[in-house]
mmCIF file of C-alpha atoms and ligand atoms in Angstrom:
data_model
loop_
_atom_site.group_PDB
_atom_site.id
_atom_site.type_symbol
_atom_site.label_atom_id
_atom_site.label_comp_id
_atom_site.label_asym_id
_atom_site.label_seq_id
_atom_site.Cartn_x
_atom_site.Cartn_y
_atom_site.Cartn_z
ATOM 1 C CA MET A 501 -40.660 26.877 -10.790
ATOM 2 C CA ARG A 502 -42.455 25.804 -8.843
ATOM 3 C CA GLY A 503 -41.835 26.930 -5.298
ATOM 4 C CA PRO A 504 -39.159 26.200 -2.546
ATOM 5 C CA ALA A 505 -39.576 23.849 -0.156
ATOM 6 C CA LYS A 506 -42.684 22.138 -0.651
ATOM 7 C CA LYS A 507 -42.487 19.442 1.852
ATOM 8 C CA VAL A 508 -41.590 16.441 0.518
ATOM 9 C CA SER A 509 -44.625 14.046 1.244
ATOM 10 C CA ALA A 510 -44.157 10.490 1.908
ATOM 11 C CA GLY A 511 -45.939 9.046 -0.624
ATOM 12 C CA ALA A 512 -49.092 7.030 -0.354
ATOM 13 C CA GLU A 513 -50.268 5.186 3.030
ATOM 14 C CA GLY A 514 -49.415 1.296 2.434
ATOM 15 C CA ARG A 515 -48.318 2.026 -0.741
ATOM 16 C CA ARG A 516 -45.765 -1.139 -2.065
ATOM 17 C CA VAL A 517 -42.463 0.294 -2.313
ATOM 18 C CA PRO A 518 -41.235 -1.316 -6.008
ATOM 19 C CA GLU A 519 -37.498 -2.872 -6.855
ATOM 20 C CA PRO A 520 -35.258 -0.612 -8.042
ATOM 21 C CA ASP A 521 -35.232 -2.563 -11.611
ATOM 22 C CA GLU A 522 -39.478 -1.853 -12.045
ATOM 23 C CA ILE A 523 -38.491 2.070 -11.217
ATOM 24 C CA LEU A 524 -36.019 1.998 -13.930
ATOM 25 C CA ALA A 525 -38.156 0.367 -16.230
ATOM 26 C CA LEU A 526 -41.280 2.977 -15.358
ATOM 27 C CA LEU A 527 -38.520 6.044 -15.492
ATOM 28 C CA ARG A 528 -38.011 5.280 -18.821
ATOM 29 C CA ALA A 529 -41.750 3.994 -19.701
ATOM 30 C CA GLU A 530 -43.154 7.536 -18.107
ATOM 31 C CA GLY A 531 -40.204 9.635 -20.340
ATOM 32 C CA THR A 532 -38.784 10.945 -16.519
ATOM 33 C CA GLN A 533 -35.782 11.785 -19.300
ATOM 34 C CA ALA A 534 -38.068 14.540 -20.736
ATOM 35 C CA GLU A 535 -39.596 17.878 -19.260
ATOM 36 C CA ALA A 536 -42.674 16.396 -18.933
ATOM 37 C CA GLY A 537 -40.927 13.084 -16.987
ATOM 38 C CA ARG A 538 -42.988 12.139 -14.108
ATOM 39 C CA VAL A 539 -41.096 12.927 -10.861
ATOM 40 C CA PRO A 540 -40.523 9.590 -8.698
ATOM 41 C CA THR A 541 -41.361 8.933 -5.144
ATOM 42 C CA ARG A 542 -39.528 9.044 -1.970
ATOM 43 C CA GLU A 543 -39.360 5.440 -1.506
ATOM 44 C CA GLU A 544 -38.605 5.142 -5.151
ATOM 45 C CA ILE A 545 -35.512 7.163 -4.827
ATOM 46 C CA VAL A 546 -34.845 5.174 -1.539
ATOM 47 C CA ALA A 547 -34.988 1.558 -2.848
ATOM 48 C CA LEU A 548 -32.319 2.622 -5.907
ATOM 49 C CA LEU A 549 -30.201 4.178 -2.941
ATOM 50 C CA THR A 550 -30.362 1.064 -1.204
ATOM 51 C CA ALA A 551 -30.231 -1.131 -3.833
ATOM 52 C CA GLY A 552 -27.525 -4.253 -3.948
ATOM 53 C CA ASP A 553 -24.892 -3.879 -6.422
ATOM 54 C CA ALA A 554 -26.468 -6.421 -9.481
ATOM 55 C CA ASP A 555 -29.042 -3.304 -9.754
ATOM 56 C CA THR A 556 -27.014 -0.425 -8.916
ATOM 57 C CA ASP A 557 -25.157 -1.391 -11.926
ATOM 58 C CA ALA A 558 -28.552 -1.140 -13.573
ATOM 59 C CA LEU A 559 -28.970 2.179 -12.240
ATOM 60 C CA TYR A 560 -25.507 3.662 -13.134
ATOM 61 C CA ARG A 561 -26.125 2.484 -17.060
ATOM 62 C CA ALA A 562 -29.677 3.514 -16.905
ATOM 63 C CA ALA A 563 -27.221 7.619 -15.913
ATOM 64 C CA ASP A 564 -25.065 6.926 -18.352
ATOM 65 C CA ALA A 565 -27.902 6.156 -21.445
ATOM 66 C CA VAL A 566 -29.643 9.092 -19.847
ATOM 67 C CA ARG A 567 -26.877 11.392 -19.912
ATOM 68 C CA ALA A 568 -25.906 10.342 -23.035
ATOM 69 C CA GLY A 569 -29.530 11.357 -24.558
ATOM 70 C CA HIS A 570 -30.156 14.328 -23.438
ATOM 71 C CA VAL A 571 -26.957 16.062 -23.075
ATOM 72 C CA GLY A 572 -24.165 14.149 -24.786
ATOM 73 C CA ASP A 573 -20.589 12.613 -24.513
ATOM 74 C CA THR A 574 -18.923 15.932 -24.214
ATOM 75 C CA VAL A 575 -18.102 17.383 -20.954
ATOM 76 C CA HIS A 576 -17.703 21.304 -19.971
ATOM 77 C CA LEU A 577 -14.671 21.785 -18.241
ATOM 78 C CA ARG A 578 -14.810 25.076 -15.897
ATOM 79 C CA ALA A 579 -12.251 26.805 -14.213
ATOM 80 C CA ILE A 580 -12.837 27.673 -10.774
ATOM 81 C CA ILE A 581 -11.058 30.627 -9.126
ATOM 82 C CA GLU A 582 -10.841 31.091 -4.746
ATOM 83 C CA PHE A 583 -10.655 34.054 -4.412
ATOM 84 C CA SER A 584 -11.162 34.834 -0.927
ATOM 85 C CA ASN A 585 -11.132 32.352 2.053
ATOM 86 C CA HIS A 586 -12.422 34.415 4.364
ATOM 87 C CA CYS A 587 -15.939 33.253 5.667
ATOM 88 C CA VAL A 588 -17.631 34.612 8.281
ATOM 89 C CA GLN A 589 -20.009 31.297 8.632
ATOM 90 C CA ASN A 590 -19.187 28.678 11.079
ATOM 91 C CA CYS A 591 -20.162 25.652 9.596
ATOM 92 C CA LEU A 592 -19.159 22.788 11.213
ATOM 93 C CA TYR A 593 -18.136 20.663 8.280
ATOM 94 C CA CYS A 594 -16.218 23.280 6.476
ATOM 95 C CA GLY A 595 -12.670 24.361 6.797
ATOM 96 C CA LEU A 596 -12.530 27.565 6.003
ATOM 97 C CA ARG A 597 -15.200 28.431 8.993
ATOM 98 C CA ARG A 598 -14.675 31.572 10.847
ATOM 99 C CA ASN A 599 -13.931 29.673 13.975
ATOM 100 C CA ASN A 600 -10.974 27.994 12.498
ATOM 101 C CA ARG A 601 -8.121 30.235 13.429
ATOM 102 C CA ARG A 602 -4.664 27.609 11.647
ATOM 103 C CA LEU A 603 -5.724 28.987 8.305
ATOM 104 C CA PHE A 604 -4.270 31.122 6.723
ATOM 105 C CA ARG A 605 -6.620 34.092 5.542
ATOM 106 C CA TYR A 606 -5.923 35.642 2.327
ATOM 107 C CA ARG A 607 -7.921 37.666 -0.246
ATOM 108 C CA MET A 608 -6.266 37.691 -4.188
ATOM 109 C CA SER A 609 -6.666 41.135 -5.740
ATOM 110 C CA PRO A 610 -9.203 42.203 -8.695
ATOM 111 C CA ASP A 611 -6.450 42.100 -11.228
ATOM 112 C CA GLU A 612 -4.722 39.237 -9.793
ATOM 113 C CA ILE A 613 -8.178 37.441 -10.222
ATOM 114 C CA PHE A 614 -8.729 38.424 -13.755
ATOM 115 C CA ALA A 615 -5.091 37.956 -14.646
ATOM 116 C CA ALA A 616 -5.677 34.209 -13.437
ATOM 117 C CA ALA A 617 -8.807 34.040 -15.201
ATOM 118 C CA ALA A 618 -7.216 35.437 -18.172
ATOM 119 C CA VAL A 619 -5.009 32.279 -17.898
ATOM 120 C CA ALA A 620 -7.992 29.970 -17.713
ATOM 121 C CA ARG A 621 -9.276 31.907 -20.799
ATOM 122 C CA ASP A 622 -6.200 31.128 -23.250
ATOM 123 C CA GLN A 623 -5.951 27.842 -22.039
ATOM 124 C CA GLY A 624 -9.572 26.930 -23.852
ATOM 125 C CA TYR A 625 -11.652 27.327 -20.914
ATOM 126 C CA ARG A 626 -15.318 29.226 -21.696
ATOM 127 C CA THR A 627 -16.243 29.431 -18.443
ATOM 128 C CA VAL A 628 -14.847 30.870 -15.249
ATOM 129 C CA VAL A 629 -16.196 30.214 -11.444
ATOM 130 C CA LEU A 630 -15.038 32.527 -9.119
ATOM 131 C CA GLN A 631 -15.869 31.128 -5.618
ATOM 132 C CA SER A 632 -15.494 32.605 -1.938
ATOM 133 C CA GLY A 633 -16.753 32.300 2.003
ATOM 134 C CA GLU A 634 -18.513 34.481 2.865
ATOM 135 C CA ASP A 635 -16.670 37.694 2.563
ATOM 136 C CA PRO A 636 -17.717 40.725 3.033
ATOM 137 C CA GLY A 637 -14.213 42.361 3.422
ATOM 138 C CA TYR A 638 -14.887 42.447 -0.822
ATOM 139 C CA PRO A 639 -17.011 45.277 -1.598
ATOM 140 C CA THR A 640 -20.189 44.376 -3.951
ATOM 141 C CA SER A 641 -19.151 47.251 -6.189
ATOM 142 C CA GLU A 642 -15.697 45.551 -6.646
ATOM 143 C CA LEU A 643 -17.086 41.918 -7.624
ATOM 144 C CA ALA A 644 -19.467 44.203 -9.567
ATOM 145 C CA ARG A 645 -16.690 45.959 -11.477
ATOM 146 C CA LEU A 646 -14.299 42.112 -11.884
ATOM 147 C CA VAL A 647 -17.352 40.967 -13.164
ATOM 148 C CA HIS A 648 -18.073 43.484 -15.925
ATOM 149 C CA ARG A 649 -14.478 43.441 -16.778
ATOM 150 C CA LEU A 650 -14.353 39.545 -17.618
ATOM 151 C CA LYS A 651 -17.464 39.396 -19.160
ATOM 152 C CA ASP A 652 -16.550 42.787 -21.623
ATOM 153 C CA GLN A 653 -12.502 41.725 -22.414
ATOM 154 C CA LEU A 654 -12.278 38.206 -21.627
ATOM 155 C CA ASP A 655 -15.883 36.177 -23.400
ATOM 156 C CA VAL A 656 -16.719 33.824 -21.146
ATOM 157 C CA ALA A 657 -19.654 32.963 -19.351
ATOM 158 C CA VAL A 658 -18.989 33.610 -15.882
ATOM 159 C CA THR A 659 -19.795 32.037 -12.397
ATOM 160 C CA LEU A 660 -20.308 33.692 -9.209
ATOM 161 C CA SER A 661 -20.361 31.378 -5.817
ATOM 162 C CA VAL A 662 -20.261 33.619 -3.042
ATOM 163 C CA GLY A 663 -22.868 32.684 -0.664
ATOM 164 C CA GLU A 664 -25.653 33.674 0.912
ATOM 165 C CA LEU A 665 -26.030 37.392 -0.043
ATOM 166 C CA PRO A 666 -28.831 40.166 0.190
ATOM 167 C CA ARG A 667 -31.074 40.760 -3.193
ATOM 168 C CA VAL A 668 -30.259 44.371 -4.222
ATOM 169 C CA VAL A 669 -26.307 42.466 -4.182
ATOM 170 C CA TYR A 670 -27.617 39.671 -6.361
ATOM 171 C CA ARG A 671 -29.234 42.363 -8.392
ATOM 172 C CA GLU A 672 -25.676 44.634 -9.175
ATOM 173 C CA LEU A 673 -23.845 41.469 -9.609
ATOM 174 C CA ARG A 674 -26.290 40.429 -11.746
ATOM 175 C CA THR A 675 -26.804 43.447 -14.025
ATOM 176 C CA ALA A 676 -22.853 43.766 -14.476
ATOM 177 C CA GLY A 677 -22.943 40.604 -16.183
ATOM 178 C CA ALA A 678 -22.825 37.360 -14.027
ATOM 179 C CA ASP A 679 -24.436 34.585 -16.416
ATOM 180 C CA ARG A 680 -24.718 31.924 -13.384
ATOM 181 C CA TYR A 681 -24.829 31.518 -9.334
ATOM 182 C CA LEU A 682 -23.463 28.612 -7.199
ATOM 183 C CA LEU A 683 -25.722 27.915 -4.083
ATOM 184 C CA LYS A 684 -25.483 24.011 -2.771
ATOM 185 C CA HIS A 685 -28.364 23.403 -0.716
ATOM 186 C CA GLU A 686 -26.272 21.516 1.152
ATOM 187 C CA THR A 687 -28.940 19.049 2.973
ATOM 188 C CA ALA A 688 -32.712 19.050 1.623
ATOM 189 C CA ASP A 689 -33.042 18.236 6.333
ATOM 190 C CA PRO A 690 -33.645 21.627 7.348
ATOM 191 C CA ALA A 691 -32.621 20.332 11.220
ATOM 192 C CA LEU A 692 -29.565 19.222 10.144
ATOM 193 C CA PHE A 693 -29.148 22.064 8.072
ATOM 194 C CA ALA A 694 -29.983 24.500 10.561
ATOM 195 C CA ARG A 695 -27.167 22.012 13.422
ATOM 196 C CA LEU A 696 -24.148 22.050 10.740
ATOM 197 C CA ARG A 697 -24.966 26.000 9.449
ATOM 198 C CA PRO A 698 -25.838 27.629 12.885
ATOM 199 C CA GLY A 699 -27.527 30.994 12.430
ATOM 200 C CA THR A 700 -28.896 29.817 8.832
ATOM 201 C CA THR A 701 -31.394 28.111 7.622
ATOM 202 C CA LEU A 702 -32.854 25.689 5.078
ATOM 203 C CA ALA A 703 -35.715 28.084 4.426
ATOM 204 C CA GLY A 704 -33.817 30.824 4.211
ATOM 205 C CA ARG A 705 -30.813 29.475 1.787
ATOM 206 C CA LEU A 706 -34.270 28.457 -0.404
ATOM 207 C CA GLU A 707 -35.467 31.797 -0.576
ATOM 208 C CA LYS A 708 -32.178 33.064 -2.112
ATOM 209 C CA LEU A 709 -32.435 30.212 -5.079
ATOM 210 C CA VAL A 710 -35.867 31.902 -5.717
ATOM 211 C CA TRP A 711 -34.334 35.358 -6.342
ATOM 212 C CA LEU A 712 -31.495 34.220 -8.067
ATOM 213 C CA ARG A 713 -33.669 32.581 -10.911
ATOM 214 C CA GLU A 714 -36.126 35.735 -10.542
ATOM 215 C CA LEU A 715 -32.680 37.892 -11.424
ATOM 216 C CA GLY A 716 -32.088 35.436 -14.635
ATOM 217 C CA TYR A 717 -29.269 33.798 -13.295
ATOM 218 C CA GLN A 718 -28.698 30.094 -14.493
ATOM 219 C CA VAL A 719 -28.815 28.501 -11.033
ATOM 220 C CA GLY A 720 -26.622 25.607 -9.614
ATOM 221 C CA SER A 721 -27.191 23.775 -6.828
ATOM 222 C CA GLY A 722 -26.219 20.484 -4.821
ATOM 223 C CA ASN A 723 -25.658 18.972 -1.647
ATOM 224 C CA MET A 724 -23.383 16.886 0.221
ATOM 225 C CA VAL A 725 -23.741 13.038 0.609
ATOM 226 C CA GLY A 726 -22.786 11.154 4.113
ATOM 227 C CA LEU A 727 -23.036 14.364 6.672
ATOM 228 C CA PRO A 728 -23.213 12.723 10.228
ATOM 229 C CA GLY A 729 -26.877 12.331 11.056
ATOM 230 C CA GLN A 730 -27.872 11.881 6.998
ATOM 231 C CA THR A 731 -30.644 9.588 6.542
ATOM 232 C CA VAL A 732 -31.251 7.681 3.149
ATOM 233 C CA GLU A 733 -34.284 9.634 3.135
ATOM 234 C CA SER A 734 -33.487 13.229 3.309
ATOM 235 C CA LEU A 735 -31.215 12.220 0.977
ATOM 236 C CA ALA A 736 -34.060 11.266 -1.868
ATOM 237 C CA ALA A 737 -35.491 14.772 -0.998
ATOM 238 C CA ASP A 738 -32.588 16.687 -1.749
ATOM 239 C CA VAL A 739 -32.968 14.757 -5.186
ATOM 240 C CA ILE A 740 -36.505 15.527 -4.632
ATOM 241 C CA LEU A 741 -35.855 19.474 -3.952
ATOM 242 C CA LEU A 742 -33.073 19.158 -6.876
ATOM 243 C CA ARG A 743 -36.019 18.605 -9.551
ATOM 244 C CA GLU A 744 -38.270 21.355 -7.679
ATOM 245 C CA LEU A 745 -35.607 23.945 -7.985
ATOM 246 C CA GLU A 746 -35.637 23.170 -11.596
ATOM 247 C CA VAL A 747 -31.426 24.307 -11.557
ATOM 248 C CA GLU A 748 -29.746 23.694 -14.499
ATOM 249 C CA MET A 749 -26.395 22.534 -12.153
ATOM 250 C CA ALA A 750 -25.929 20.023 -9.289
ATOM 251 C CA GLY A 751 -23.174 19.635 -7.231
ATOM 252 C CA ILE A 752 -23.086 16.434 -5.723
ATOM 253 C CA GLY A 753 -20.389 15.322 -3.328
ATOM 254 C CA PRO A 754 -19.311 12.918 -0.691
ATOM 255 C CA PHE A 755 -18.783 14.885 3.231
ATOM 256 C CA ILE A 756 -14.723 14.598 4.094
ATOM 257 C CA PRO A 757 -14.265 15.421 7.591
ATOM 258 C CA HIS A 758 -11.620 18.251 7.768
ATOM 259 C CA PRO A 759 -9.181 18.337 10.853
ATOM 260 C CA ASP A 760 -9.548 21.736 12.710
ATOM 261 C CA THR A 761 -13.482 21.099 12.787
ATOM 262 C CA PRO A 762 -16.089 19.783 15.371
ATOM 263 C CA LEU A 763 -16.917 17.517 13.010
ATOM 264 C CA ALA A 764 -13.380 16.472 12.217
ATOM 265 C CA GLY A 765 -13.881 12.889 14.038
ATOM 266 C CA ALA A 766 -16.653 11.643 11.589
ATOM 267 C CA PRO A 767 -16.056 9.204 8.907
ATOM 268 C CA PRO A 768 -16.495 10.528 5.009
ATOM 269 C CA GLY A 769 -19.329 9.812 2.876
ATOM 270 C CA PRO A 770 -19.277 6.977 1.087
ATOM 271 C CA LEU A 771 -18.192 7.134 -2.754
ATOM 272 C CA GLU A 772 -20.779 4.348 -3.626
ATOM 273 C CA LEU A 773 -23.267 6.519 -2.680
ATOM 274 C CA THR A 774 -22.253 9.476 -3.533
ATOM 275 C CA LEU A 775 -22.978 8.191 -6.980
ATOM 276 C CA ASP A 776 -25.867 6.627 -6.605
ATOM 277 C CA VAL A 777 -27.585 10.228 -5.876
ATOM 278 C CA LEU A 778 -25.162 11.298 -8.627
ATOM 279 C CA ALA A 779 -27.050 9.063 -11.203
ATOM 280 C CA VAL A 780 -30.678 8.894 -9.346
ATOM 281 C CA THR A 781 -30.311 12.789 -9.817
ATOM 282 C CA ARG A 782 -29.529 12.167 -13.165
ATOM 283 C CA LEU A 783 -32.583 10.653 -13.982
ATOM 284 C CA VAL A 784 -34.908 13.190 -12.191
ATOM 285 C CA LEU A 785 -33.085 15.928 -14.431
ATOM 286 C CA PRO A 786 -32.247 14.243 -17.271
ATOM 287 C CA ARG A 787 -30.773 17.918 -18.482
ATOM 288 C CA ALA A 788 -28.383 19.321 -15.845
ATOM 289 C CA HIS A 789 -24.795 19.913 -15.720
ATOM 290 C CA LEU A 790 -23.836 17.384 -13.338
ATOM 291 C CA PRO A 791 -20.456 17.568 -12.161
ATOM 292 C CA ALA A 792 -18.063 15.163 -10.903
ATOM 293 C CA THR A 793 -16.980 16.922 -8.021
ATOM 294 C CA THR A 794 -13.333 17.308 -6.634
ATOM 295 C CA ALA A 795 -13.911 15.466 -3.314
ATOM 296 C CA MET A 796 -14.988 12.515 -5.725
ATOM 297 C CA SER A 797 -11.977 12.292 -6.581
ATOM 298 C CA VAL A 798 -10.461 13.326 -3.270
ATOM 299 C CA LEU A 799 -11.975 10.215 -1.825
ATOM 300 C CA HIS A 800 -10.716 8.101 -4.466
ATOM 301 C CA PRO A 801 -8.543 8.039 -7.502
ATOM 302 C CA GLU A 802 -10.962 7.069 -10.109
ATOM 303 C CA GLY A 803 -13.944 8.891 -8.390
ATOM 304 C CA ARG A 804 -13.989 11.096 -10.973
ATOM 305 C CA GLN A 805 -13.970 8.740 -14.011
ATOM 306 C CA ARG A 806 -16.934 6.845 -12.275
ATOM 307 C CA ALA A 807 -19.102 9.794 -11.857
ATOM 308 C CA LEU A 808 -18.322 10.471 -15.580
ATOM 309 C CA ALA A 809 -19.531 7.386 -16.308
ATOM 310 C CA CYS A 810 -23.034 7.231 -13.805
ATOM 311 C CA GLY A 811 -24.276 10.734 -14.937
ATOM 312 C CA ALA A 812 -22.088 13.460 -14.619
ATOM 313 C CA ASN A 813 -20.693 15.398 -17.570
ATOM 314 C CA VAL A 814 -18.829 18.673 -16.027
ATOM 315 C CA VAL A 815 -15.712 19.044 -14.193
ATOM 316 C CA MET A 816 -14.313 22.163 -12.815
ATOM 317 C CA PRO A 817 -10.610 22.099 -12.453
ATOM 318 C CA ASP A 818 -8.832 24.431 -10.417
ATOM 319 C CA LEU A 819 -7.455 27.182 -11.343
ATOM 320 C CA THR A 820 -6.449 29.440 -7.897
ATOM 321 C CA PRO A 821 -2.932 30.273 -8.678
ATOM 322 C CA GLU A 822 -0.354 29.711 -6.031
ATOM 323 C CA PRO A 823 0.756 30.933 -3.593
ATOM 324 C CA TYR A 824 -3.263 31.093 -2.548
ATOM 325 C CA ARG A 825 -4.507 27.886 -3.913
ATOM 326 C CA ARG A 826 -3.105 25.493 -1.005
ATOM 327 C CA HIS A 827 -5.038 27.469 1.801
ATOM 328 C CA TYR A 828 -8.451 26.915 -0.062
ATOM 329 C CA GLU A 829 -8.676 24.387 2.348
ATOM 330 C CA ILE A 830 -11.980 23.812 2.955
ATOM 331 C CA TYR A 831 -11.436 19.743 2.975
ATOM 332 C CA PRO A 832 -8.058 17.641 3.220
ATOM 333 C CA GLY A 833 -6.146 16.597 0.169
ATOM 334 C CA ARG A 834 -8.591 19.262 -1.656
ATOM 335 C CA THR A 835 -5.768 21.677 -2.840
ATOM 336 C CA ALA A 836 -3.330 19.446 -3.965
ATOM 337 C CA ALA A 837 -4.250 17.816 -7.602
ATOM 338 C CA PRO A 838 -4.508 13.958 -7.265
ATOM 339 C CA VAL A 839 -2.007 12.126 -8.506
ATOM 340 C CA GLY A 840 -2.031 11.612 -12.317
ATOM 341 C CA ALA A 841 -4.537 13.892 -12.763
ATOM 342 C CA PRO A 842 -4.407 16.518 -15.546
ATOM 343 C CA ARG A 843 -2.768 19.702 -14.800
ATOM 344 C CA SER A 844 -3.837 21.923 -18.037
ATOM 345 C CA PHE A 845 -7.106 22.301 -19.987
ATOM 346 C CA ALA A 846 -4.938 20.416 -22.898
ATOM 347 C CA ALA A 847 -4.436 17.236 -20.756
ATOM 348 C CA TRP A 848 -7.969 17.155 -19.584
ATOM 349 C CA ARG A 849 -8.608 17.685 -23.107
ATOM 350 C CA GLU A 850 -6.933 14.279 -24.420
ATOM 351 C CA THR A 851 -7.689 12.431 -20.708
ATOM 352 C CA LEU A 852 -11.397 12.484 -21.226
ATOM 353 C CA ALA A 853 -11.250 12.333 -25.111
ATOM 354 C CA GLY A 854 -9.616 8.545 -23.893
ATOM 355 C CA LEU A 855 -12.805 8.064 -22.067
ATOM 356 C CA GLY A 856 -14.368 8.966 -24.754
ATOM 357 C CA ARG A 857 -15.605 12.216 -23.735
ATOM 358 C CA PRO A 858 -14.671 15.229 -25.872
ATOM 359 C CA VAL A 859 -14.835 18.553 -24.113
ATOM 360 C CA ASP A 860 -17.361 20.611 -25.167
ATOM 361 C CA SER A 861 -16.016 23.662 -27.184
ATOM 362 C CA GLY A 862 -19.457 26.647 -26.133
ATOM 363 C CA TYR A 863 -20.360 28.208 -22.490
ATOM 364 C CA GLY A 864 -21.865 25.039 -21.663
ATOM 365 C CA HIS A 865 -25.295 27.432 -20.681
ATOM 366 C CA GLY A 866 -27.959 25.676 -18.948
ATOM 367 C CA PRO A 867 -30.825 23.937 -20.919
ATOM 368 C CA GLY A 868 -32.076 25.904 -23.976
ATOM 369 C CA ARG A 869 -29.277 28.827 -23.439
ATOM 370 C CA ASN A 870 -26.539 27.918 -25.582
HETATM 371 N N1 LIG B 2374 -17.201 17.547 2.705
HETATM 372 C C1 LIG B 2374 -16.973 17.676 1.925
HETATM 373 N N2 LIG B 2374 -17.268 19.482 0.824
HETATM 374 C C2 LIG B 2374 -17.473 19.828 1.754
HETATM 375 N N3 LIG B 2374 -18.147 21.408 1.291
HETATM 376 C C3 LIG B 2374 -17.511 22.527 2.705
HETATM 377 N N4 LIG B 2374 -17.208 21.592 3.411
HETATM 378 C C4 LIG B 2374 -16.487 20.479 3.110
HETATM 379 C C5 LIG B 2374 -16.828 19.461 3.793
HETATM 380 N N5 LIG B 2374 -15.992 19.468 4.464
HETATM 381 C C6 LIG B 2374 -18.888 22.063 0.288
HETATM 382 C C7 LIG B 2374 -20.103 22.546 0.829
HETATM 383 C C8 LIG B 2374 -19.800 23.954 0.257
HETATM 384 C C9 LIG B 2374 -18.298 24.141 -1.351
HETATM 385 C C10 LIG B 2374 -18.183 25.222 -1.066
HETATM 386 O O1 LIG B 2374 -17.896 22.978 -0.410
HETATM 387 O O2 LIG B 2374 -21.033 21.904 0.200
HETATM 388 O O3 LIG B 2374 -21.127 24.869 -0.758
HETATM 389 FE FE1 LIG B 2375 -18.578 29.354 4.607
HETATM 390 FE FE2 LIG B 2375 -19.230 27.757 2.607
HETATM 391 FE FE3 LIG B 2375 -17.760 26.661 4.195
HETATM 392 FE FE4 LIG B 2375 -20.196 27.188 5.504
HETATM 393 S S1 LIG B 2375 -19.279 26.170 3.330
HETATM 394 S S2 LIG B 2375 -17.968 27.813 5.868
HETATM 395 S S3 LIG B 2375 -20.253 29.271 3.834
HETATM 396 S S4 LIG B 2375 -17.060 28.386 3.185
#
């Protein structure tokens, strides 16, 4: 771990910004694909993110080749169970924000969550992701007992995604058996972060990512693309930050405006730019698990498939049972599976096989932990 929040340098003065194809050649030549590879500069990443169509094709091909070479063709399927949509935070972009009074709030009981996880396990999933808003109404001890029971009885990897919590709580959940933790940094721009997540700071979030690493979790982070006020330079900083954090997993998805939030009128993040950020992340983090996010498929019916072709190697289907599922509306369109999307593990296996991408049969731990 190289430490968090290192200020990303803007590169040497007067330095020429290389052409995208030069950067690709350079990345290949210097073996960024290997652990020892050099991190591209912010300017180099910006050049890749603003390249013309022909260079974008080259970028996607390079990302696909790096993915194939380092993590292979298999795709990891992870079942998400969204067990509570209560949240004390008030993020400007999110439908679960506490000021959204139009949302029906629910909290699944540990038995309901366990039953949903058992369904996932029976279908073939080897990882269960338990996700919620920041919900102090869910006692840590109860969550810890549930994690222990899942590990004990279902033989699954357990990922938690339950927000910013005190270090002792992370420790208790880790001791209970949680394998991984997902905490997206959302944006590497500290001012934008503070504006969009009132009362919280980027530095505070990065500190939690460090704790999670210290406690032995496999760590996932990630960011949104196309947030109002976000620049291409800050997207480059997102990628560099992911590399500095040495995350095992990075979720990159487009911002999608929710009508019951202060950002209702903002335009959605562009799919192309999101794919560009994903592809660059694959070049910079060759062995990471990178999901083809749900938000990509909400933006475009082929979003997920396109992501799988430019660096992604994970899909996280939603296994939250009804009647709860429809109420986990972080952004519109999320809770209804896109038309034609596979609805079961078996259907996913078939669809992915059709893309030449077999489903991985292991737990899908991070590099070196399988
Ligand atoms: N559009 C896209 N992604 C969003 N998230 C929250 N709100 C939105 C939105 N409007 C993502 C954030 C958060 C995760 C729970 O969902 O990245 O970490
Ligand atoms: Fe809560 Fe997370 Fe939504 Fe913020 S993004 S309001 S912390 S659920």
